[in-house]
XYZ file of C-alpha atoms in Angstrom:
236
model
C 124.459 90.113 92.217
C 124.193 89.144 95.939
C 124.914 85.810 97.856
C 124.658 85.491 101.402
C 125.209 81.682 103.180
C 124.892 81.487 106.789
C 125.895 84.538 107.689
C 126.210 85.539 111.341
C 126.894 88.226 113.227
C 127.445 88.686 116.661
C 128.378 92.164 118.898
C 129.917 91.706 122.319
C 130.217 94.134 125.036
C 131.906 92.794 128.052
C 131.077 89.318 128.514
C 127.561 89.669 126.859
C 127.345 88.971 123.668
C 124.484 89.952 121.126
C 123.518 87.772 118.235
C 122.387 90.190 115.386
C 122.372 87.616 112.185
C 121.861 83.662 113.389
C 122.908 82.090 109.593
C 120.899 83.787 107.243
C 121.151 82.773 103.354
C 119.718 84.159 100.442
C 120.524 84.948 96.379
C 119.317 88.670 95.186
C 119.233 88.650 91.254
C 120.355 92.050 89.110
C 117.217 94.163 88.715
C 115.183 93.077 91.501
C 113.550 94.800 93.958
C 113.444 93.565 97.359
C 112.197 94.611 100.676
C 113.804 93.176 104.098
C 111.134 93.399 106.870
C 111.188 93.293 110.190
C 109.724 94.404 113.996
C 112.893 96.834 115.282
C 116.138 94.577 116.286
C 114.940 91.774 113.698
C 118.805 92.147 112.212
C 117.383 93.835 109.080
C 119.566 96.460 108.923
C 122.499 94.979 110.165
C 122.289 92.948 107.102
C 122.138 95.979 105.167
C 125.514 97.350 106.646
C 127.068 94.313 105.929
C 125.763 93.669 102.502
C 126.777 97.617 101.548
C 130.651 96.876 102.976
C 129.835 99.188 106.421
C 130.341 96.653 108.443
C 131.753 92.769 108.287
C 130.324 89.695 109.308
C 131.466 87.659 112.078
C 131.107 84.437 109.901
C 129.521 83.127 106.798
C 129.720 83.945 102.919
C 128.866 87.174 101.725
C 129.769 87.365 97.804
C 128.983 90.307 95.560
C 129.009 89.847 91.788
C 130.495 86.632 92.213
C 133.279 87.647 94.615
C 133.579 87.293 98.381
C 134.281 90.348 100.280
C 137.395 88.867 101.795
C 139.000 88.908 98.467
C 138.459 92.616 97.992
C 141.390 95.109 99.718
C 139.937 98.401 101.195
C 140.312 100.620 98.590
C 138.562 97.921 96.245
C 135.641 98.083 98.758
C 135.391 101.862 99.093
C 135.492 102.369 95.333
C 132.688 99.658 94.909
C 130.756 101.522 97.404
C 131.007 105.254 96.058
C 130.590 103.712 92.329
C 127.994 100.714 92.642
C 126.276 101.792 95.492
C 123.719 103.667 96.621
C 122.453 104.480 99.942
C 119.153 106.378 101.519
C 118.801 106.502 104.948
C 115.600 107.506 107.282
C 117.351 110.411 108.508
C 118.580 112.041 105.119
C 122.093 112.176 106.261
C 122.299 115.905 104.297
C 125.402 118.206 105.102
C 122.744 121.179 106.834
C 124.747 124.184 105.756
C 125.528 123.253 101.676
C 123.009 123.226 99.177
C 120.907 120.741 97.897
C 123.571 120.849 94.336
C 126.425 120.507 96.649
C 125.148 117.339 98.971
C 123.665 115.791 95.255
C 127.685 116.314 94.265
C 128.953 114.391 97.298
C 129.752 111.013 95.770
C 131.712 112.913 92.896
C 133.921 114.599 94.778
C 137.226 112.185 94.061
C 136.220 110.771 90.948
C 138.284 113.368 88.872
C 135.883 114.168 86.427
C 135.525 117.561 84.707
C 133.400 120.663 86.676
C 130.832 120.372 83.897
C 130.251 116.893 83.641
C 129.619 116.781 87.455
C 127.234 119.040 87.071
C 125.758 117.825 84.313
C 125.557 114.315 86.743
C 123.716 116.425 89.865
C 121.387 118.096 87.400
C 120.546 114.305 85.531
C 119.981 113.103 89.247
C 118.184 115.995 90.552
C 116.002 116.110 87.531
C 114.904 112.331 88.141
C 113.544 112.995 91.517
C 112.102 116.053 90.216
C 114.066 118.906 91.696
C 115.891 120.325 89.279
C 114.238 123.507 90.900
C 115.596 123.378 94.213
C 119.546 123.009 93.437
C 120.480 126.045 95.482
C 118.233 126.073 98.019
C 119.239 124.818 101.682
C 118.120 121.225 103.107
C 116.521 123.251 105.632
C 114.494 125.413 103.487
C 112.903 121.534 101.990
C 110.316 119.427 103.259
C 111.182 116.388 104.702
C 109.783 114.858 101.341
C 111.809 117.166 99.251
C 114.684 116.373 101.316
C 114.451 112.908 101.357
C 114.584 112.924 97.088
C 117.707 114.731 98.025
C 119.399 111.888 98.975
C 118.388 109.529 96.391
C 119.346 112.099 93.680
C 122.813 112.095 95.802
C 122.317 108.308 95.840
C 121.645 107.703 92.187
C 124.144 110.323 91.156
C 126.991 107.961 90.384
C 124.361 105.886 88.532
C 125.086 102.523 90.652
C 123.392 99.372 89.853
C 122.431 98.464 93.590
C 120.409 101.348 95.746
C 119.792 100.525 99.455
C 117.361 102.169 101.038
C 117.109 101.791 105.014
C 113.450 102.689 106.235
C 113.107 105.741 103.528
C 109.984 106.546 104.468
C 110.322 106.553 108.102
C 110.330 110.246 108.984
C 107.485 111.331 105.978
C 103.608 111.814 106.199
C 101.708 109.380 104.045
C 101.843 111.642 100.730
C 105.637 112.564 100.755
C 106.435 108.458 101.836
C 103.815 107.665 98.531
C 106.425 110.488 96.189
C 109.500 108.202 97.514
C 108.455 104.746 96.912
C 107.312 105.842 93.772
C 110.763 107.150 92.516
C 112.097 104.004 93.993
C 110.129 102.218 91.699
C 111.040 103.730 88.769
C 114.355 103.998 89.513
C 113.778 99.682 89.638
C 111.828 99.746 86.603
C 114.728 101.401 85.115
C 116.961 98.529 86.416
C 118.480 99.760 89.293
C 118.498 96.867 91.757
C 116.727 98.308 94.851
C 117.097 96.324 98.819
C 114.495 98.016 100.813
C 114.722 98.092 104.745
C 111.333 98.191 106.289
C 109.251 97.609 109.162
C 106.019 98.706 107.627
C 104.352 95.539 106.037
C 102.260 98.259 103.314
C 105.426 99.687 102.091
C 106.845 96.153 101.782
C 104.481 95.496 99.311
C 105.811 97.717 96.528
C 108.358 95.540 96.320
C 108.342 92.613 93.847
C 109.684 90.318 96.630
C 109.674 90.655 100.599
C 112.215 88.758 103.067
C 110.738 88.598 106.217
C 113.095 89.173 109.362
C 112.735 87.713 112.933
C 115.441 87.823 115.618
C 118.028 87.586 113.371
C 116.510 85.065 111.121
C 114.764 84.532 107.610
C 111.112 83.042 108.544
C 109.762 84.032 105.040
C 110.906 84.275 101.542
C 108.657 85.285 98.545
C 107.549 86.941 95.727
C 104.574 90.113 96.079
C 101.850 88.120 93.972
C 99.964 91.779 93.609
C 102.082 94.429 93.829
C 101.207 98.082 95.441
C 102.125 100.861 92.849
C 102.897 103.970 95.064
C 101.679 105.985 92.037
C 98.237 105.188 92.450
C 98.141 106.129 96.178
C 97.781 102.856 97.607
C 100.195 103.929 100.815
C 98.267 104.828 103.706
């Protein structure tokens, strides 16, 4: 699904300039589920934003499904992102004043399909993260939990193959980051590919593969030999 050879990048403001990625290279397979660790300016999510077309590399390879991002216009990029594509974010990134049926409906809004099948799509999504209940309420009126399952129902509503998920559990107590990594798991077992962004070497762990991160770097590279099942409460 995913190949990435020596990729760099590199931000400069005035005459300082900021190495983020220093050649990184790596394969992801369809259906896996990795986790991309790191201590905080590691390049982890940098990587992310490049690998999920928000932002370009300043050199290397970067080829999804076979074909390098320079071969794909704009358009081809933005469509691949709304329809293979999936993103949750630490801060929930949910529109404050529009309920939880509206924010799940987001990534349908220019696909042209039918009133009734959309909703039909926001009520499959919202039922997998268990909130089929909670469609009118406000994100406000949700825990930070409840909100967070929000945005992977809005993530998971197009049904996309790849799901990134930048440090998911980053704003949650222990039981609500336990609910997420558990639907995140599913959703893999399911065979949604799932790239996890992490600092948090427990959560990392639920993964069935961890790339470790280190100023810009890969120093690490394997598979989870025993895997944490959030289901079992083994976050903590």
């Amino acid at each position: 699904m995913i190949e990435v050879k020596n990729l760099k990048k590199e931000y400069q403001t005035g005459e300082v300039v900021t190495r983020a990625l220093a050649g990184v290279s790596f394969d992801i397979r369809e259906g896996e589920f990795v986790a991309i660790i790191g201590p905080s300016g590691s390049g982890k999510s940098t990587l992310m934003h490049i690998m999920g077309f928000l932002d370009s590399p300043t050199s290397g390879v970067y080829k999804f499904r076979g074909k390098s991002i320079d071969e794909f216009s704009d358009d081809e990029l933005a469509r691949i992102r709304n329809k293979q594509m999936g993103f949750v974010f630490q801060s929930f990134s949910l529109l404050p004043r529009t309920s939880v049926f509206e924010n799940v409906r987001l990534p349908l809004v220019y696909t042209g399909l039918a009133p009734e099948k959309e909703s039909e799509m926001v009520k499959a999504a919202l039922e997998t993260v268990g909130l089929s209940h909670r469609l009118k309420h406000l994100p406000n009126q949700l825990s930070g939990g409840e909100q967070q399952r929000v945005a992977i129902a809005r993530a998971i509503v197009n049904n996309p193959g790849l799901i990134f998920a930048d440090e998911p559990t980053g704003n949650l107590d222990s039981t609500s980051g336990q609910q997420i990594m558990d639907t995140l798991q599913k959703l893999n077992d399911k065979g949604h590919t799932i790239i996890l962004v992490t600092h948090e070497k427990y959560t990392s762990e639920m993964a069935k593969r961890i790339i470790e991160f280190l100023d810009g770097k890969v120093v690490s590279d394997k598979e989870v030999d025993h895997r944490r099942l959030a289901k079992d409460g083994l976050i903590k």
